[in-house]
PDB file of C-alpha atoms and ligand atoms in Angstrom:
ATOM      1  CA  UNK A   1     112.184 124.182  90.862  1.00 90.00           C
ATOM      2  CA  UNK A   2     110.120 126.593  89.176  1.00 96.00           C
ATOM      3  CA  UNK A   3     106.554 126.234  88.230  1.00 98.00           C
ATOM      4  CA  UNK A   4     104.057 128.164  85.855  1.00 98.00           C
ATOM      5  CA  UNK A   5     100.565 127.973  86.954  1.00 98.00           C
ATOM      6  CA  UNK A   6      97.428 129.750  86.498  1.00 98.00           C
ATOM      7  CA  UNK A   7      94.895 130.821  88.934  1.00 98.00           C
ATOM      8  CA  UNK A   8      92.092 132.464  88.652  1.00 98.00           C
ATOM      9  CA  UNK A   9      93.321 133.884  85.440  1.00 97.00           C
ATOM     10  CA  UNK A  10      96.472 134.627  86.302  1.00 98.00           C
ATOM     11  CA  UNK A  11     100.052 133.175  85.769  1.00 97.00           C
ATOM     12  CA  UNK A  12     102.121 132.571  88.457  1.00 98.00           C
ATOM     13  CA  UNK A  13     105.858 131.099  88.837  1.00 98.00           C
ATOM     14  CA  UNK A  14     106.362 129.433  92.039  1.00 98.00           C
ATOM     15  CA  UNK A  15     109.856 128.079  93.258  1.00 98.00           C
ATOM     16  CA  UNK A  16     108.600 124.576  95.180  1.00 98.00           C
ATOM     17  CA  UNK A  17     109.673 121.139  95.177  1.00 98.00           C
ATOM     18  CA  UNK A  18     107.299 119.156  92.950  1.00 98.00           C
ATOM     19  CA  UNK A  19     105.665 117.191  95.577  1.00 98.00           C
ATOM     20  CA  UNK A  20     104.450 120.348  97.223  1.00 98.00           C
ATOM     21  CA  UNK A  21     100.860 120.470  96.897  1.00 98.00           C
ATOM     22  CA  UNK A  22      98.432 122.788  95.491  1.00 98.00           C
ATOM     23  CA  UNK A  23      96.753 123.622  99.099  1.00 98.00           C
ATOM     24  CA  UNK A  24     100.147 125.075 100.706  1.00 98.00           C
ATOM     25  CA  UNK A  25     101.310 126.879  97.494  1.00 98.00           C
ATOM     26  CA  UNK A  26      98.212 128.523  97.225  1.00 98.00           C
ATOM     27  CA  UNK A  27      98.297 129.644 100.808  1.00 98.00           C
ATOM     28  CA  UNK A  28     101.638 129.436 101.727  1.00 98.00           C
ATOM     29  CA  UNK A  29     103.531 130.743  98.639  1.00 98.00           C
ATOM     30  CA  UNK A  30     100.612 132.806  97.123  1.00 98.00           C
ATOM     31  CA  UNK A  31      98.453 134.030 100.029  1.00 98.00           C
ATOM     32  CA  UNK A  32      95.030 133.172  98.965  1.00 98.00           C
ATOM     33  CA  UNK A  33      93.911 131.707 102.087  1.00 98.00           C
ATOM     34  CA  UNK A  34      90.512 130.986 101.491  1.00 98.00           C
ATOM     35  CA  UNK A  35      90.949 127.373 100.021  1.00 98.00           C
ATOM     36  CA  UNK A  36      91.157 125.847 103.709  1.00 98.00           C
ATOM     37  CA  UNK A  37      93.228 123.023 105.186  1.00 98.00           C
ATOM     38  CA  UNK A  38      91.520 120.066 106.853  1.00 98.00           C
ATOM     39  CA  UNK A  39      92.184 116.707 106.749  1.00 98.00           C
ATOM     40  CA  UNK A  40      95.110 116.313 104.426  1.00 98.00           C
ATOM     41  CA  UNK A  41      94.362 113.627 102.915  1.00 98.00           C
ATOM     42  CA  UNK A  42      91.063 114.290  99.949  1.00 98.00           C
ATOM     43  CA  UNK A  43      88.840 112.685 103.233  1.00 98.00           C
ATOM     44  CA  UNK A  44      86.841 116.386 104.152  1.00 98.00           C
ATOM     45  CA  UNK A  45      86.685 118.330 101.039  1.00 98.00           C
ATOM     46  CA  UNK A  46      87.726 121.531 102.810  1.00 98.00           C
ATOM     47  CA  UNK A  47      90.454 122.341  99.842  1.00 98.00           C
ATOM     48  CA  UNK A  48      88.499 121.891  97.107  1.00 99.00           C
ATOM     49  CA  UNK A  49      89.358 124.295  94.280  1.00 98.00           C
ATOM     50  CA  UNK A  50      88.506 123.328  90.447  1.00 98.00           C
ATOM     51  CA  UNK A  51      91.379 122.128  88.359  1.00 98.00           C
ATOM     52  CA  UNK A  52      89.820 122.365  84.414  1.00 97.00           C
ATOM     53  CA  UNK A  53      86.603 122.685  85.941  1.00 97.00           C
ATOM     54  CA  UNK A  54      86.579 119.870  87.927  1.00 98.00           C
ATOM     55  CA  UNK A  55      86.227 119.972  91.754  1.00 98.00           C
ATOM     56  CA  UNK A  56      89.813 119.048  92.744  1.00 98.00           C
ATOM     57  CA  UNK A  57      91.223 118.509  96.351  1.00 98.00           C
ATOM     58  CA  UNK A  58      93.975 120.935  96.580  1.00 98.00           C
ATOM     59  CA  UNK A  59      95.410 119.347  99.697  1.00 98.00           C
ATOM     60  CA  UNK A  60      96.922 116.137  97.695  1.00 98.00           C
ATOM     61  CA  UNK A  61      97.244 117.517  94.496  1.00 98.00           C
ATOM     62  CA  UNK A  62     101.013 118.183  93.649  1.00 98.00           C
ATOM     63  CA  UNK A  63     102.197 121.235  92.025  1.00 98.00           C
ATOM     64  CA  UNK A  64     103.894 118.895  89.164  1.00 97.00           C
ATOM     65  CA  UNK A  65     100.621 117.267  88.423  1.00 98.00           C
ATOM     66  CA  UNK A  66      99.174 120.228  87.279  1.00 97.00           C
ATOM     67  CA  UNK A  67     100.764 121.252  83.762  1.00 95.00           C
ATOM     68  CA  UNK A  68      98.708 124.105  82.150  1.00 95.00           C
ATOM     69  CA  UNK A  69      95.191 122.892  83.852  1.00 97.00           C
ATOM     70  CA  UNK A  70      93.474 126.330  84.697  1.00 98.00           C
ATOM     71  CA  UNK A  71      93.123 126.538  88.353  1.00 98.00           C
ATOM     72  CA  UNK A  72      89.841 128.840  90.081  1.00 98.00           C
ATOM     73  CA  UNK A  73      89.976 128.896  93.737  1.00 98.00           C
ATOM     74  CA  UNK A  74      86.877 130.893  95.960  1.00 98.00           C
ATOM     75  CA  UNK A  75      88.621 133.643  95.463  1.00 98.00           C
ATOM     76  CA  UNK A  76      87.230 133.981  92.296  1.00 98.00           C
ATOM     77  CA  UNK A  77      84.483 131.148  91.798  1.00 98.00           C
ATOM     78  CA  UNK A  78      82.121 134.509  92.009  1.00 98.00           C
ATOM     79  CA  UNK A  79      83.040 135.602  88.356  1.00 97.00           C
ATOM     80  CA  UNK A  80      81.775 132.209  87.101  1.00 97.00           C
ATOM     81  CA  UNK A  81      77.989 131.636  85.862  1.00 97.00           C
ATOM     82  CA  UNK A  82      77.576 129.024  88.231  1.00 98.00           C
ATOM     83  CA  UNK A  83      80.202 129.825  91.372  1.00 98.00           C
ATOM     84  CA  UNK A  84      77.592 133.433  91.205  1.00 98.00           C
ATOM     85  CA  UNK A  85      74.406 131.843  91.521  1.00 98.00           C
ATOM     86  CA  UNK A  86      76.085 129.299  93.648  1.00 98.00           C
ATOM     87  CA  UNK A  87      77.349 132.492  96.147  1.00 98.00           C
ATOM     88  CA  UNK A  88      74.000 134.117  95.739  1.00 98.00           C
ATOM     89  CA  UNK A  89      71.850 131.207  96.817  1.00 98.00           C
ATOM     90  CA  UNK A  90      73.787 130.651  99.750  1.00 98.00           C
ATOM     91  CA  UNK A  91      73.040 134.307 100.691  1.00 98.00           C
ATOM     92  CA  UNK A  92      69.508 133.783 100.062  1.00 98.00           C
ATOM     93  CA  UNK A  93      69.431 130.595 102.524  1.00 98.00           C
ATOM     94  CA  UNK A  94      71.441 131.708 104.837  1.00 98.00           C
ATOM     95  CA  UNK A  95      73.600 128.462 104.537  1.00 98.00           C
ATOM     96  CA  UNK A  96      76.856 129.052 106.314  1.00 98.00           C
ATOM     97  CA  UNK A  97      77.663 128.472 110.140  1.00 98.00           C
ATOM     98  CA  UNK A  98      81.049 128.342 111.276  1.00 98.00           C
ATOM     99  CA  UNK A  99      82.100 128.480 107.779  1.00 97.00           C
ATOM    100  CA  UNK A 100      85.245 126.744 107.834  1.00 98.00           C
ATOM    101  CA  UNK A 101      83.675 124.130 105.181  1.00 98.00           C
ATOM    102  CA  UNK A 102      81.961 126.365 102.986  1.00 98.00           C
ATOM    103  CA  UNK A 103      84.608 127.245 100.655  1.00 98.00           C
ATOM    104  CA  UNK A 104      85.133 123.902  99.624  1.00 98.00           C
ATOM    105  CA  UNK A 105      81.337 123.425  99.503  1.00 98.00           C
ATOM    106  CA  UNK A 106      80.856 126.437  97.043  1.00 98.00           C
ATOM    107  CA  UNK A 107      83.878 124.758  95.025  1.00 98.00           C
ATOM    108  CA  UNK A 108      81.849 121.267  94.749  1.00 98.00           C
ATOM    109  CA  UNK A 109      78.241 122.907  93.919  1.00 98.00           C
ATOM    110  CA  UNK A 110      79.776 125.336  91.808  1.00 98.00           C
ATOM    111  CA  UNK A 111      81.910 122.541  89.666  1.00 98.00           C
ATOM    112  CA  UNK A 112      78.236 120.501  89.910  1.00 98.00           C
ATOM    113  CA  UNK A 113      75.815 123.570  88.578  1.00 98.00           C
ATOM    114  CA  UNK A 114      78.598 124.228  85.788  1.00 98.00           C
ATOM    115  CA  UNK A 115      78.257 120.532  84.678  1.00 97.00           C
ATOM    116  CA  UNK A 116      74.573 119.652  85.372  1.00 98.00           C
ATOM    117  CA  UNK A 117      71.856 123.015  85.560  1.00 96.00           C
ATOM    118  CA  UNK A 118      69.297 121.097  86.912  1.00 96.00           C
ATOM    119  CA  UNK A 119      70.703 118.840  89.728  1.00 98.00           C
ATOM    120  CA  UNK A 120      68.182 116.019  91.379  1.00 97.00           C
ATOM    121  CA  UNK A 121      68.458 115.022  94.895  1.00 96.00           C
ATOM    122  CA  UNK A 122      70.882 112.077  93.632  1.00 97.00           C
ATOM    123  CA  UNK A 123      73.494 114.413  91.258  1.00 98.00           C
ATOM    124  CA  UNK A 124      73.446 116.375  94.591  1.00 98.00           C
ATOM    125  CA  UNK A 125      74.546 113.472  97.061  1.00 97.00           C
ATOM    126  CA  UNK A 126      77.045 112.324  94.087  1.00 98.00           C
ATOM    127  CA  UNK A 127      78.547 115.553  93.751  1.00 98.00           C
ATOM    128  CA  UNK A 128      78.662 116.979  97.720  1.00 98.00           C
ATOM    129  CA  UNK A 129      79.589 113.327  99.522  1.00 97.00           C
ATOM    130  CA  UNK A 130      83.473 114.343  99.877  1.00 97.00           C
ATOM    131  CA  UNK A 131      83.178 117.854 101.494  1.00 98.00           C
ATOM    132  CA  UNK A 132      82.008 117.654 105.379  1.00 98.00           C
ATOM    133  CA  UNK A 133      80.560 119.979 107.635  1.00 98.00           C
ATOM    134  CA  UNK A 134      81.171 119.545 111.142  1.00 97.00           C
ATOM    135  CA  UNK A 135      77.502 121.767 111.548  1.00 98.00           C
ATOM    136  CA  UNK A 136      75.733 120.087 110.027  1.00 97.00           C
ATOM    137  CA  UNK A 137      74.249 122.505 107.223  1.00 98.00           C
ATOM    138  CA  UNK A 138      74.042 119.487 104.588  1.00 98.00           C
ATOM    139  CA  UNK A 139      70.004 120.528 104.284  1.00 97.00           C
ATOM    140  CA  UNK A 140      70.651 123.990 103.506  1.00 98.00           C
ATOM    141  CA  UNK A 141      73.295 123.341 101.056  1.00 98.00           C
ATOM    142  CA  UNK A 142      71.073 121.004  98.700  1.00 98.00           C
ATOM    143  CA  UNK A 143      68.110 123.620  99.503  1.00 98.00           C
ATOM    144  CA  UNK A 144      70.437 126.124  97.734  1.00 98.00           C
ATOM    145  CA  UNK A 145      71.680 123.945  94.866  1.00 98.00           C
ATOM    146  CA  UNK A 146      68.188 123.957  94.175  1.00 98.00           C
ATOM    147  CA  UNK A 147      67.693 127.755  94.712  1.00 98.00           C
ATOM    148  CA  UNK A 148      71.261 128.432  92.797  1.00 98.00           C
ATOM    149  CA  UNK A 149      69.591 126.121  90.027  1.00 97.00           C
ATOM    150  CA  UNK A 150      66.382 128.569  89.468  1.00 97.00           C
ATOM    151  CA  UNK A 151      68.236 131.906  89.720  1.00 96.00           C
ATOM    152  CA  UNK A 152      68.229 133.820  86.464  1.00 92.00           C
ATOM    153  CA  UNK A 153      71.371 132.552  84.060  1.00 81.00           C
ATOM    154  CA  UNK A 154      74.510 134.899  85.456  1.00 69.00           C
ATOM    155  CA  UNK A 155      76.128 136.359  81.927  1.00 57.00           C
ATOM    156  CA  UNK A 156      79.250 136.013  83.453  1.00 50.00           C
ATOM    157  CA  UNK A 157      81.960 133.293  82.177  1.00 49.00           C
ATOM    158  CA  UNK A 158      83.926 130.708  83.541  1.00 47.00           C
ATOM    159  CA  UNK A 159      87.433 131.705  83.856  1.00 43.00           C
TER     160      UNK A 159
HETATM  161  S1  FES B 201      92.100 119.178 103.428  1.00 92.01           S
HETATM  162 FE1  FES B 201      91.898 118.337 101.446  1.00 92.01          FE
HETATM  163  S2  FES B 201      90.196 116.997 101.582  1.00 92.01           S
HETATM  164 FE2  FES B 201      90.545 117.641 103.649  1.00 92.01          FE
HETATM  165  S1  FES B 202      79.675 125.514 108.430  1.00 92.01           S
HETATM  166 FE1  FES B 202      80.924 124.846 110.097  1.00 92.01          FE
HETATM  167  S2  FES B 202      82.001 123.113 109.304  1.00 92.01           S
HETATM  168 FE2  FES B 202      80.525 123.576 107.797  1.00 92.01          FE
END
C-alpha cells in the first residue's frame, strides 16, 4: 500500500505494508541512513527522529501511524534553530566517540532545546534517559545542552 509522508520537507510515496516502521522505510526504502538501528524495541534511543517536533523512536513507529505528522530526521535537524546550535555545541565539546548513538542523541537534545531554551540538570535527565551510549559520553552531552543553550539564537526555522 502506498503511503504519503514528509521528511525533512519533502513528500514522499512509499509502497510498504502498514506495519512497516518508520526506521526501515527511512533506510531501507529511502536511503537516509543516518537514523540508526539498535535495539528495536524504543529501549536505546538510537532511531530517534522527531515526528511534529517531538523526539519519536523511529524503530516502532509504523508507517500507518503517521498521517501528515512532519517528519525531520539528522539529516536535516541542522536547518533547525535548535538541531544547529545543538550540532554546533557538540563540535565545540568534542562530544562524539564511536558515534553510533549520537544521531539519536542530537534528535532528543534538539526536540528538548526546541521545547525548553534553558534546560536544568533535571529537563536534561527527563529528556536524554531513553537514548544510550555504550561510551559513555552522557557528561559531555549535558555539558553541550548547556553550551547549545548559550550559543547566539540560530535565525534558521524548524522545518
Ligand atoms: S532502535 Fe529504536 S530505540 Fe533502539
Ligand atoms: S558515542 Fe559510542 S555509543 Fe555513544
Amino acid at each position: 500500500m502506498a503511503f504519503e509522508i514528509k521528511v525533512n520537507g519533502v513528500k514522499h510515496s512509499v509502497d510498504v505494508d502498514g506495519d512497516t516502521s518508520l526506521l526501515w522505510v527511512l533506510r531501507d526504502v529511502l536511503g537516509m541512513t543516518g537514523t540508526k538501528f539498535g535495539c528495536g524495541m524504543a529501549l536505546c534511543g538510537a532511531c530517534t527522529v522527531h515526528l511534529g517536533g517531538i523526539a519519536t523512536r523511529s524503530c516502532v513507529t509504523t508507517i500507518d501511524s503517521i498521517g501528515d505528522a512532519a517528519i525531520t530526521t539528522i539529516e536535516a535537524i541542522g536547518h533547525t534553530a535548535a538541531g544547529h546550535n545543538i550540532q554546533q555545541a557538540w563540535l565545540d565539546l568534542e562530544v562524539v566517540q564511536c558515534g553510533y548513538c549520537q544521531s539519536g542523541q542530537i534528535m532528543s537534545a534538539s526536540a528538548l532545546l526546541a521545547s525548553n531554551s534553558n534546560p536544568n540538570d533535571s529537563d536534561i535527565d527527563d529528556a536524554m534517559s531513553g537514548n544510550i551510549c555504550r561510551c559513555g559520553t552522557y557528561v559531555r552531552i549535558r555539558e553541550a545542552i548547556k553550551h547549545a543553550a548559550k550559543l547566539p539564537a540560530a535565525t534558521k526555522k524548524e522545518g
